[in-house]
CSV table of C-alpha atoms in Angstrom, one decimal:
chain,number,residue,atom,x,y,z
E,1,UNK,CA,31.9,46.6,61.1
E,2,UNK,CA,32.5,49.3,63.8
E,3,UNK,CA,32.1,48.4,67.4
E,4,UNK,CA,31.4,52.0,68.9
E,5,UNK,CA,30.5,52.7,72.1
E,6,UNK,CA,27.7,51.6,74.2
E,7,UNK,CA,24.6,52.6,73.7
E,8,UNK,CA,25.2,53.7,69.9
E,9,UNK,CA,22.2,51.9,68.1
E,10,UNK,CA,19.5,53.9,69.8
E,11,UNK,CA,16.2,52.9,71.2
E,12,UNK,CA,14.2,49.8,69.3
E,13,UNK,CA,11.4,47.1,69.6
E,14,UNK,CA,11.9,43.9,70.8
E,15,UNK,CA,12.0,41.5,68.1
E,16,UNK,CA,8.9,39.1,67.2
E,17,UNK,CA,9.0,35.6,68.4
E,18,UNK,CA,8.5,33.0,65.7
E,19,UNK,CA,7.6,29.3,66.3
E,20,UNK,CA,10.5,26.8,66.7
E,21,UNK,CA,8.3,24.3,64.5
E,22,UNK,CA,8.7,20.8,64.4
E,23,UNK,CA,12.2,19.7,63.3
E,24,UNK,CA,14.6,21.5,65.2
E,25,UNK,CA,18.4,20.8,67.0
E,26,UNK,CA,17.8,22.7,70.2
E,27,UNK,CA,16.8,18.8,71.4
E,28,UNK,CA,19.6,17.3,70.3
E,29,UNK,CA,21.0,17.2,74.2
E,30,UNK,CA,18.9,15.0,76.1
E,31,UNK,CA,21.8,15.7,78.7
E,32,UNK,CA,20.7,19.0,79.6
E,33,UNK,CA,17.7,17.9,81.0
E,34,UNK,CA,20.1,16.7,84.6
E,35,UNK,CA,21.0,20.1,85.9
E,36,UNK,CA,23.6,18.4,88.5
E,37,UNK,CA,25.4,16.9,85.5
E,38,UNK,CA,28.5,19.2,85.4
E,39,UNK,CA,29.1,18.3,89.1
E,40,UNK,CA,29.6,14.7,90.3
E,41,UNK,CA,31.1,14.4,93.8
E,42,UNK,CA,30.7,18.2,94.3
E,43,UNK,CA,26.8,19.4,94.1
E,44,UNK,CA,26.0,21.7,96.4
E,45,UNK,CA,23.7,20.6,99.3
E,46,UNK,CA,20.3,20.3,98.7
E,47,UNK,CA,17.6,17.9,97.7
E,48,UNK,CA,18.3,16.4,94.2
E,49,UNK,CA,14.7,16.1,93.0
E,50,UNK,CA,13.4,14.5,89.6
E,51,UNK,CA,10.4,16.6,88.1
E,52,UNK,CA,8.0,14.9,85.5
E,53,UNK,CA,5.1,15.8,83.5
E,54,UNK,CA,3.2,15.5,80.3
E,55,UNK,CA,1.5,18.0,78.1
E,56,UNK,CA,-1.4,18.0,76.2
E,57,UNK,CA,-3.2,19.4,73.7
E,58,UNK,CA,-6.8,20.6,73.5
E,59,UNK,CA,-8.1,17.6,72.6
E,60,UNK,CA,-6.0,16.0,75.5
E,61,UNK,CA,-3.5,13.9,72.9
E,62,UNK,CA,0.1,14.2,73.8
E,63,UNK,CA,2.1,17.1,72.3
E,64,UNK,CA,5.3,15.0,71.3
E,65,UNK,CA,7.0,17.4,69.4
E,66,UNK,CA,7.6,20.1,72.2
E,67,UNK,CA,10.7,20.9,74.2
E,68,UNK,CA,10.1,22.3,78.1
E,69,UNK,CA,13.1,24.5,80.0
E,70,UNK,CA,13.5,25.0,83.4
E,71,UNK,CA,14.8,28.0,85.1
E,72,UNK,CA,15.2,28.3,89.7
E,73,UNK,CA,17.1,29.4,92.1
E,74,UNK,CA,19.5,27.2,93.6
E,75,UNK,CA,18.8,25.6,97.3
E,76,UNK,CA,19.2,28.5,99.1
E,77,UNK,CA,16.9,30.2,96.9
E,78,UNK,CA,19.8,32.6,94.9
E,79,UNK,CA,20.4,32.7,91.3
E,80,UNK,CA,23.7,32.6,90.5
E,81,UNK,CA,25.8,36.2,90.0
E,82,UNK,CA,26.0,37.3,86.6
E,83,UNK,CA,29.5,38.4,87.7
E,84,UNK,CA,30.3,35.5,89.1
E,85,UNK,CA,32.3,32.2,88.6
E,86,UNK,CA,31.0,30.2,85.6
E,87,UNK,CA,30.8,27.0,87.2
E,88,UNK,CA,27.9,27.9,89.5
E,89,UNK,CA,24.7,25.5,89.9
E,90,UNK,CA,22.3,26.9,87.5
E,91,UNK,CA,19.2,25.7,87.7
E,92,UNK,CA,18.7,25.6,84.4
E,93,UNK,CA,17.4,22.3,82.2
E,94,UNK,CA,15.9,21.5,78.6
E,95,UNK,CA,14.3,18.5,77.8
E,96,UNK,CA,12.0,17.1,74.5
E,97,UNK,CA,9.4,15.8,75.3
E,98,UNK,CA,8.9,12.1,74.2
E,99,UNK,CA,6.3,9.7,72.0
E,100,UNK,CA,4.0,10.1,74.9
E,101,UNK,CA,4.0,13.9,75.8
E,102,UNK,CA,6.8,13.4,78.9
E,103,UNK,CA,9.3,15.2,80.2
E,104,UNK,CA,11.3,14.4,82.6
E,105,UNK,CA,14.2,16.7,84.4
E,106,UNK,CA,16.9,15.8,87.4
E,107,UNK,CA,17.5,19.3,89.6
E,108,UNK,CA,18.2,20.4,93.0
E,109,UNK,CA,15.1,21.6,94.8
E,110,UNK,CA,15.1,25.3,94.8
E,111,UNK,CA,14.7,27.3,98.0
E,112,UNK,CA,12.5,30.3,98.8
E,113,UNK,CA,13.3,33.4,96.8
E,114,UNK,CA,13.8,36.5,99.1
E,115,UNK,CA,12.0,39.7,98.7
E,116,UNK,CA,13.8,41.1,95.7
E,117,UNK,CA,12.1,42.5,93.0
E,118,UNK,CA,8.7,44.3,91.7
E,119,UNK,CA,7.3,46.4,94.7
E,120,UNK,CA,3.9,45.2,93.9
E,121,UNK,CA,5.7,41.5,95.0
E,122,UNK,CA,8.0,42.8,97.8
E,123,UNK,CA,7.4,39.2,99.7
E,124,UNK,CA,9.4,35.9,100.1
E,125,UNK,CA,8.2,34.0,97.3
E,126,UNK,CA,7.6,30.2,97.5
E,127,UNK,CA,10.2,27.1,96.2
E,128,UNK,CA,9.2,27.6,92.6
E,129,UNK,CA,10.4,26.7,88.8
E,130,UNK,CA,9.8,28.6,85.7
E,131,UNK,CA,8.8,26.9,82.7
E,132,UNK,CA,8.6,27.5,79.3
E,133,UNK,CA,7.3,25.6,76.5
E,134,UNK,CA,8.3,25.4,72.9
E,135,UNK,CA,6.8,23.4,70.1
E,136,UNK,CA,5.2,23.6,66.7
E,137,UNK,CA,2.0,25.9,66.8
E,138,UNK,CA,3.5,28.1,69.5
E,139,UNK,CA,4.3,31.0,68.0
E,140,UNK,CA,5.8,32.1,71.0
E,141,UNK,CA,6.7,30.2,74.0
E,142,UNK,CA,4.2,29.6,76.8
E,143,UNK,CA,5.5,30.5,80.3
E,144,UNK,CA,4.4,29.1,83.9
E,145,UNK,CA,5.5,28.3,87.3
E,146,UNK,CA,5.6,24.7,89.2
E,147,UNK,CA,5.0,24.7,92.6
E,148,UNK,CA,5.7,22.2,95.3
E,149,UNK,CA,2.5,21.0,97.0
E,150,UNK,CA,2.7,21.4,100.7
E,151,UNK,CA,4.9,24.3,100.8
E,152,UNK,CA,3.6,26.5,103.7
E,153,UNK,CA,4.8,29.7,101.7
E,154,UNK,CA,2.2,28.4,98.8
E,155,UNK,CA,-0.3,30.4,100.9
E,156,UNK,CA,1.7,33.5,100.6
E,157,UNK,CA,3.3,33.9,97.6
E,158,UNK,CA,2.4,36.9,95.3
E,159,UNK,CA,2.1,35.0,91.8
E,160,UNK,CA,0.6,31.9,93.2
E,161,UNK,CA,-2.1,34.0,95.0
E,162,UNK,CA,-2.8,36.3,91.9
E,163,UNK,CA,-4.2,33.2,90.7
E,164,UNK,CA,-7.8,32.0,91.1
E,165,UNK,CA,-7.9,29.4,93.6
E,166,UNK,CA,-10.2,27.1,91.6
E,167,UNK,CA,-6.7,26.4,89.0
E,168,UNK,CA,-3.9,27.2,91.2
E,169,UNK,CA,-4.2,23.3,91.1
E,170,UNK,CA,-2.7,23.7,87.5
E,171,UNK,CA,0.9,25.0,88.8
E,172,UNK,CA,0.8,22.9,91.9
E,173,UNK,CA,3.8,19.5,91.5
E,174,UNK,CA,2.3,16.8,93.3
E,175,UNK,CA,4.8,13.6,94.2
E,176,UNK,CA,4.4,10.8,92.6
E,177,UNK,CA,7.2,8.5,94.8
E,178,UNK,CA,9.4,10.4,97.2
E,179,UNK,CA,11.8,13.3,95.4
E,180,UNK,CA,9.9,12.8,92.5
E,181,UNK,CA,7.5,15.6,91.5
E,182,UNK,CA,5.2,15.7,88.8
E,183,UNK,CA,2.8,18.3,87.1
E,184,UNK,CA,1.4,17.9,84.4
E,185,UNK,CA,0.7,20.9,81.4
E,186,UNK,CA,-2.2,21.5,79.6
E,187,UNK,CA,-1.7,23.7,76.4
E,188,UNK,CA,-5.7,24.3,76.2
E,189,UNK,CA,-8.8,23.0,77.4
E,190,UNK,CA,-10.6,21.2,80.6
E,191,UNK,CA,-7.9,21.6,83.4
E,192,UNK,CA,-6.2,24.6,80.7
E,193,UNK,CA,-2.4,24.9,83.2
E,194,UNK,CA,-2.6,28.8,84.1
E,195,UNK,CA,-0.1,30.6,81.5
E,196,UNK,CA,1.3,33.2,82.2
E,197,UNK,CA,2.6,36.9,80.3
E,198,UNK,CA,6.1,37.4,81.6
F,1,UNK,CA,21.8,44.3,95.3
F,2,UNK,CA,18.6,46.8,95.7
F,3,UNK,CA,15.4,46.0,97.5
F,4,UNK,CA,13.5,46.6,94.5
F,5,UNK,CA,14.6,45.5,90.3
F,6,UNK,CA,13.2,46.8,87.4
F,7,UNK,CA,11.4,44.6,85.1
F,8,UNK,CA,11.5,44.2,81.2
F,9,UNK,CA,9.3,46.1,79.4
F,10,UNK,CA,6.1,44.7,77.7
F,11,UNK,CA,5.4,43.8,74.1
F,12,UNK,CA,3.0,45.9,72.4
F,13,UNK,CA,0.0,43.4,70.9
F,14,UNK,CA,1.2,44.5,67.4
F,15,UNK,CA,4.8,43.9,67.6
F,16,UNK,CA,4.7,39.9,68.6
F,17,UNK,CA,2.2,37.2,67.2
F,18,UNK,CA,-0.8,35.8,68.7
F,19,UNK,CA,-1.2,32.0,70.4
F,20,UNK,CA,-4.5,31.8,68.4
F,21,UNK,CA,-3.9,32.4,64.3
F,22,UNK,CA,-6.5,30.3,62.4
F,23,UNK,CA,-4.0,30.6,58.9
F,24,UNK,CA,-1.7,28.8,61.2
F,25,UNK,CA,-3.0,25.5,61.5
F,26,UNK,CA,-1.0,23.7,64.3
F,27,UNK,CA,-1.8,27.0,66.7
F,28,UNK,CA,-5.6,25.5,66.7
F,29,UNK,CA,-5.4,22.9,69.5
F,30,UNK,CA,-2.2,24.5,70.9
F,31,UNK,CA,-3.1,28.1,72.0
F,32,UNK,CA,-4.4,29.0,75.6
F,33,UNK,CA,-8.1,29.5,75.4
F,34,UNK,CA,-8.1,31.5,79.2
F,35,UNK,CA,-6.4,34.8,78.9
F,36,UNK,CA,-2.8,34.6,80.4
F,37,UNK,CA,-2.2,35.6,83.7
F,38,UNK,CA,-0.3,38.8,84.2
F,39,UNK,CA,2.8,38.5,86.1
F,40,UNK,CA,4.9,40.9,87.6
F,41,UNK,CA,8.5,40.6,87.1
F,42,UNK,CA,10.4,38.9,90.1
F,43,UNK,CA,14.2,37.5,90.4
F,44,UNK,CA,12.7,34.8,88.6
F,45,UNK,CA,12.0,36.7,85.5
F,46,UNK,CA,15.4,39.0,85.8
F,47,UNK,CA,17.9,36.4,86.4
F,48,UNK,CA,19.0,34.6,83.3
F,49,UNK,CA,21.4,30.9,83.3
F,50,UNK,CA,24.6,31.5,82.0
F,51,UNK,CA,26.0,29.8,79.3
F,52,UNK,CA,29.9,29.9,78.2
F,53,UNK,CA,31.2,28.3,75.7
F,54,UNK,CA,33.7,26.0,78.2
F,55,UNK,CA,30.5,24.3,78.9
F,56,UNK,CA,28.5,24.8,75.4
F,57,UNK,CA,31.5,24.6,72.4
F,58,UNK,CA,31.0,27.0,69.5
F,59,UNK,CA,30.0,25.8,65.7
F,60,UNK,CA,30.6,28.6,64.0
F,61,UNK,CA,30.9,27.5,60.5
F,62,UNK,CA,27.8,24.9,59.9
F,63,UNK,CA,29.5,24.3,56.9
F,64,UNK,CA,32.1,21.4,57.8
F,65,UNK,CA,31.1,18.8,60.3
F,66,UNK,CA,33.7,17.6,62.8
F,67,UNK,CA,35.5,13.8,61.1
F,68,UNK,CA,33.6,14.4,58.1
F,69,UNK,CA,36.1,14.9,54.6
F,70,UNK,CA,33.5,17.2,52.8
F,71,UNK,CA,32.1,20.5,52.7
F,72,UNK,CA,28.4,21.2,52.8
F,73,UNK,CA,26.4,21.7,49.4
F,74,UNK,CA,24.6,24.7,48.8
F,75,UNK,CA,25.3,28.1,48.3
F,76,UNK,CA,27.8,29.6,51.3
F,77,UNK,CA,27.3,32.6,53.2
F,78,UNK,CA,28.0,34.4,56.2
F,79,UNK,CA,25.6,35.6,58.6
F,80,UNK,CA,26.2,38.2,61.4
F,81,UNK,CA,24.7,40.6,63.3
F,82,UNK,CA,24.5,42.3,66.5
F,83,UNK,CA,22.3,41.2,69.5
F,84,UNK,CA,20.8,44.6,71.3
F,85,UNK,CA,18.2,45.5,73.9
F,86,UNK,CA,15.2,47.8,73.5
F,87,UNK,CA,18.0,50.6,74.6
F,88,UNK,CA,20.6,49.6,72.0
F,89,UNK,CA,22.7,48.3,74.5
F,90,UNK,CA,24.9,45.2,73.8
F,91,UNK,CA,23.6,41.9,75.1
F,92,UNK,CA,27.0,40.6,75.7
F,93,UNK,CA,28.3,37.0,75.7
F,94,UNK,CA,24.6,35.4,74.6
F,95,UNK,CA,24.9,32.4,73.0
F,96,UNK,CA,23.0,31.9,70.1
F,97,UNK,CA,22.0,29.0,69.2
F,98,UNK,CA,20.8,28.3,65.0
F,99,UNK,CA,19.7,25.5,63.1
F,100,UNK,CA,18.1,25.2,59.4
F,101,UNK,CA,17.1,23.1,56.8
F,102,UNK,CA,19.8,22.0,54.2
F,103,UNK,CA,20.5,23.2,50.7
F,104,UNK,CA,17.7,21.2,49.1
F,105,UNK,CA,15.3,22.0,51.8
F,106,UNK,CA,15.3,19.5,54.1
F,107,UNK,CA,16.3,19.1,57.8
F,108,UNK,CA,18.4,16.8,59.3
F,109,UNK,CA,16.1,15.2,61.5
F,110,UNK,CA,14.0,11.8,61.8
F,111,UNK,CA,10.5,13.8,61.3
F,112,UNK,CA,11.3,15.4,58.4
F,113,UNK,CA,10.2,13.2,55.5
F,114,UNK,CA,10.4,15.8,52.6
F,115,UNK,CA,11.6,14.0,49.2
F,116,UNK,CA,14.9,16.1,49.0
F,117,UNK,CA,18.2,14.9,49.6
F,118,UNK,CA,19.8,14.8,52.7
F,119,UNK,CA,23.4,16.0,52.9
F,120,UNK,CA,26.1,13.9,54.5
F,121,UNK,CA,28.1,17.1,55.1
F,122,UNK,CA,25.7,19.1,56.6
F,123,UNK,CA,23.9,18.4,60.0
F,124,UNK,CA,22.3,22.2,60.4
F,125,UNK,CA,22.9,23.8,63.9
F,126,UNK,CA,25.2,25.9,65.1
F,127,UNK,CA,26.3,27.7,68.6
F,128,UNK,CA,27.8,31.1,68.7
F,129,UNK,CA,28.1,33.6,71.6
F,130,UNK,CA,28.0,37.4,71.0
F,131,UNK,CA,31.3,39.3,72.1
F,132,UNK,CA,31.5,42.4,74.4
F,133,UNK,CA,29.8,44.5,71.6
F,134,UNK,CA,26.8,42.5,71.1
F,135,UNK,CA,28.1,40.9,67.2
F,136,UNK,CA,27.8,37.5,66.7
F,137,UNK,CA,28.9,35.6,63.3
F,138,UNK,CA,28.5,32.5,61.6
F,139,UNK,CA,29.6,30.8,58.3
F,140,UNK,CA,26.2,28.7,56.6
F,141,UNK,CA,24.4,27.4,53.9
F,142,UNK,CA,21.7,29.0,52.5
F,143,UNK,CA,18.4,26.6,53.2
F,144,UNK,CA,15.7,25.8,50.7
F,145,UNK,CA,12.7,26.5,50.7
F,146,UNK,CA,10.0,23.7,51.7
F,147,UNK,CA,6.7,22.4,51.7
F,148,UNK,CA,5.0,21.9,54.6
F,149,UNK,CA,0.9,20.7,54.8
F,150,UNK,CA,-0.9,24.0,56.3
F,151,UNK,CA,-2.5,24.4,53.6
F,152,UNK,CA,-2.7,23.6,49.4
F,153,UNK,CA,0.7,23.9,48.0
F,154,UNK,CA,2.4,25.3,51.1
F,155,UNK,CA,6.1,26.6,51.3
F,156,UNK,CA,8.1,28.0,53.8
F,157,UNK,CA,10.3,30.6,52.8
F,158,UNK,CA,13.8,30.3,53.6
F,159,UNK,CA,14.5,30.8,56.9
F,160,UNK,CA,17.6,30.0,60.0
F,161,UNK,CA,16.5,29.5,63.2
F,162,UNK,CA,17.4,31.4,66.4
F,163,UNK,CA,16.9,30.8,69.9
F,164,UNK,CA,18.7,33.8,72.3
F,165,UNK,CA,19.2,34.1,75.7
F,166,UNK,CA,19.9,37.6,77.6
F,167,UNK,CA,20.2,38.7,81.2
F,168,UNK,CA,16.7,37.8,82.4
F,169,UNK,CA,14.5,34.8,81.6
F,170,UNK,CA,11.7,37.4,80.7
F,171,UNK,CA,14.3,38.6,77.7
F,172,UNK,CA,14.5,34.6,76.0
F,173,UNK,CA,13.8,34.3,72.6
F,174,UNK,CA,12.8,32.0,69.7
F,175,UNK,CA,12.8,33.5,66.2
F,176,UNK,CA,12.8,33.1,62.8
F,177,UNK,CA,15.5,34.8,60.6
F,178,UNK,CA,14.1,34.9,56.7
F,179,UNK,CA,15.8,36.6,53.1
F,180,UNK,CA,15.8,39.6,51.5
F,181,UNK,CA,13.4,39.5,48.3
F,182,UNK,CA,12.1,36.0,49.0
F,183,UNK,CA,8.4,35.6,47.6
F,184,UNK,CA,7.5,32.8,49.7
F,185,UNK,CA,7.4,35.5,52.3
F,186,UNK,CA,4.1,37.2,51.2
F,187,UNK,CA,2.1,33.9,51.2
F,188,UNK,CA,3.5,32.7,54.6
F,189,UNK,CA,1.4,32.2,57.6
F,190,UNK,CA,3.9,31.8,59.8
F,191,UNK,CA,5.7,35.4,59.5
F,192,UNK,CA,2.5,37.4,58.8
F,193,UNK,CA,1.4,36.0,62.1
F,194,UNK,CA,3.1,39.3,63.5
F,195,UNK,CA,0.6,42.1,63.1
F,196,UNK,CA,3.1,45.3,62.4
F,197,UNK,CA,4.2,45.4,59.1
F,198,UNK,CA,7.7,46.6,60.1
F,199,UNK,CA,7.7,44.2,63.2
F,200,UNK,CA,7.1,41.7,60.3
F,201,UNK,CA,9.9,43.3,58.6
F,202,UNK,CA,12.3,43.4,60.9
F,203,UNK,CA,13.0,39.6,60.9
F,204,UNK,CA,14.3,39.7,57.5
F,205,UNK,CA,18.2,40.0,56.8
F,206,UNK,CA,19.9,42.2,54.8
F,207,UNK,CA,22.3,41.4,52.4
F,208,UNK,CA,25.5,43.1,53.3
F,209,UNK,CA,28.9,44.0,51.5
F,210,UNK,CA,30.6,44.6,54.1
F,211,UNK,CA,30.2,41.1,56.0
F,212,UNK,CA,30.7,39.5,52.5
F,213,UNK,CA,34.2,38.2,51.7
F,214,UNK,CA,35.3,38.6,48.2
F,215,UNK,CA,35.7,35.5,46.2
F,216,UNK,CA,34.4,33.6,49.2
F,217,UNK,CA,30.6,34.1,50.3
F,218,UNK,CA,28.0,36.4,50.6
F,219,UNK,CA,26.9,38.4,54.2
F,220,UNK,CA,23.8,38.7,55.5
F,221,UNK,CA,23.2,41.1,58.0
F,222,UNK,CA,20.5,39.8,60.9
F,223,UNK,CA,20.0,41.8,64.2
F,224,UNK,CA,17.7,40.6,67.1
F,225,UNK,CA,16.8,43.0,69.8
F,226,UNK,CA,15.4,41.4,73.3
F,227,UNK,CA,13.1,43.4,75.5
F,228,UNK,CA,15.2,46.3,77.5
F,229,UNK,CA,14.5,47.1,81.0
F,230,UNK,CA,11.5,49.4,82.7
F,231,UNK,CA,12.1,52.8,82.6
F,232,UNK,CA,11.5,52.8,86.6
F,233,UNK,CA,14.7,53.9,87.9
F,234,UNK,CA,16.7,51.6,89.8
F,235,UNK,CA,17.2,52.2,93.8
F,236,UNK,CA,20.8,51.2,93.4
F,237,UNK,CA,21.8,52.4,90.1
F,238,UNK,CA,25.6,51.9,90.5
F,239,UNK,CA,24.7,48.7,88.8
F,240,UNK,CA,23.8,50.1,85.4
């Protein structure tokens, strides 16, 4: 092998995404689904929230064989410095989901994300999660946002209001018991959760 | 940091596979019948967790399971390969995580019923991260082929999952790495789910002398390349 210099292999194409299919070991960490677990006494402030869902099919039957991430900024609404120390709060989680379509994930509530990025979405952006599905019959993974109901910067953010009002339902989390938030995704069909190209 | 971050750039249609493909049975009731929203790339998308192996060990040979006395069956080899962007450029420490079916074709895992042994020496994942030149290596079985119930007689052709991460969300990655020469590999709905022929093409190793170690194993060479940045220059470019 030679390790030249960077950049020595030259312009390419992204590779293709296959399906993660049905028997896999990405799942085999049910602990990653508690983002706070590397921190014990010393989490940084902020709101430890639980958020819960199921997902469905297009026939509305639980998808049991998927696996959901999470990816946020942290309670002041930063992601953590590439450069930076490793032991950081990511707000990053994977969880199966279970005989009945659930996941379930235990996080710190992410703030509003400042006005960094695409000109087109120069604004402060709402408390949000990205989420990403994997499962059998995905040939590539399905992406979308949760939203926290009742967050005045809902009404302002630049993805939330590039979608149509009648299913920005789809992406709103809704509590079902104080600092538990649940949204539930719909792979197709009636009530179809908004997916989105990244 | 600048005011404004490029984003990644986007597939083209022919180059990744679609939600809906009829020969691809379990994408009927699974794939998004409203067209997906288009989003434009935010922190969000360009901010990646970051994994290191302090917190996520390394299996780098899938071959010998910690406490066990044995060695997997099957036939050995070594896979390696370097993880790169749409610009060639080195996706440094990514962790890549593999996992696979055994020797005989079967996965170590409660839903897989297929009548083919399981191995006591051989559990099937692995975690390795990519040093500061984008390789990556790993020491493996080759997996069987199997059947699977898509369709009359069915096989999947040998194949070792990969799951990547880069520096953005927007960059992450499931795949599928398959074998040079396999036949299963015409008839598969699964890989000619990807339009482009050498898209297609692309996913398959290459066997490689150089990675192989004599009187040891056979190398395969497998590299993955994650979506590069936008072209749009970057207001602050001291960070390129």
């Amino acid at each position: 092998m030679t390790d030249a210099a960077t950049p020595e292999a030259g312009p390419a194409i992204a590779s293709a995404s296959q399906t993660a299919g049905p028997y896999w070991h990405l799942v085999d960490f049910p602990e990653w689904a508690d983002t706070t677990r590397h921190f014990k006494d010393a989490l940084p402030p902020g709101e430890r929230i639980v958020l819960t869902g199921r997902v469905t099919d297009g026939s509305g039957s639980p998808v049991t064989d998927a696996m959901v991430e999470i990816w946020h900024a942290d309670p002041k609404g930063e992601y953590p410095d590439p450069e930076g120390p490793a032991n950081e709060f990511q707000g990053y989680g994977r969880c199966a989901t279970d005989s009945n379509g659930n996941f379930r994930f235990v996080t710190l509530k992410p703030g509003p994300v400042p006005a960094s990025g695409h000109s087109r979405v120069n604004a402060l952006q709402a408390p949000h999660v990205a989420l990403a599905v994997f499962a059998r019959g995905l040939l590539s993974h399905l992406c979308t946002r949760l939203y926290f109901e009742g967050e005045a910067l809902n009404e302002t953010d630049p993805v939330l209001q590039a979608v149509e009002p009648a299913r920005r339902g789809t992406l709103i989390a809704r509590q079902s018991e104080p600092g538990t938030w649940n949204l539930d995704l719909r792979l197709q069909g009636e009530g179809e959760t908004v997916w989105m190209a990244v | 940091m600048s005011e404004i971050i490029t984003g990644y750039r986007r597939p083209a249609p022919e180059h990744q596979p679609p939600y809906n493909a009829p020969d691809y049975g379990s994408t009927r009731l699974r794939h998004p019948k409203q067209p997906l929203l288009q989003v434009p790339h935010t922190l969000t998308e360009t901010s990646s967790p970051r994994f290191s192996p302090e917190r996520y060990p390394q299996t780098a040979d899938l071959t010998v399971l910690e406490g066990a006395k044995g060695h997997a069956m099957g036939e050995r080899i070594i896979v390696g390969g370097r993880i790169l962007d749409e610009d060639g450029r080195p996706i440094r420490n990514a962790m890549v995580e593999v996992w696979q079916a055994n020797a005989a074709g079967r996965y170590n895992h409660e839903g897989d019923q297929h009548d083919a042994p399981l191995d006591p020496n051989f559990h099937g994942s692995g975690r390795v991260f990519t040093d500061e030149n984008g390789w990556y290596r790993y020491v493996t079985i080759k997996p069987g082929a199997y059947p699977w119930r898509n369709h009359h007689n069915a096989w999947r052709p040998n194949h070792i999952h990969y799951s990547l991460f880069g520096a953005g969300f927007a960059q992450r990655l499931i795949t599928q790495m398959y074998f040079p020469g396999d036949p299963l590999l015409a008839l598969d709905p699964i890989f000619n789910t990807v339009p482009d022929e050498a898209a297609r093409n692309r996913l398959i190793s290459k066997f490689d002398l150089e990675l192989t170690q004599p009187e040891w194993a056979l190398g395969y060479r497998f590299d993955v390349v994650l979506r590069g940045r936008d072209a749009t220059p970057m207001e602050d470019d001291h960070h390129d």
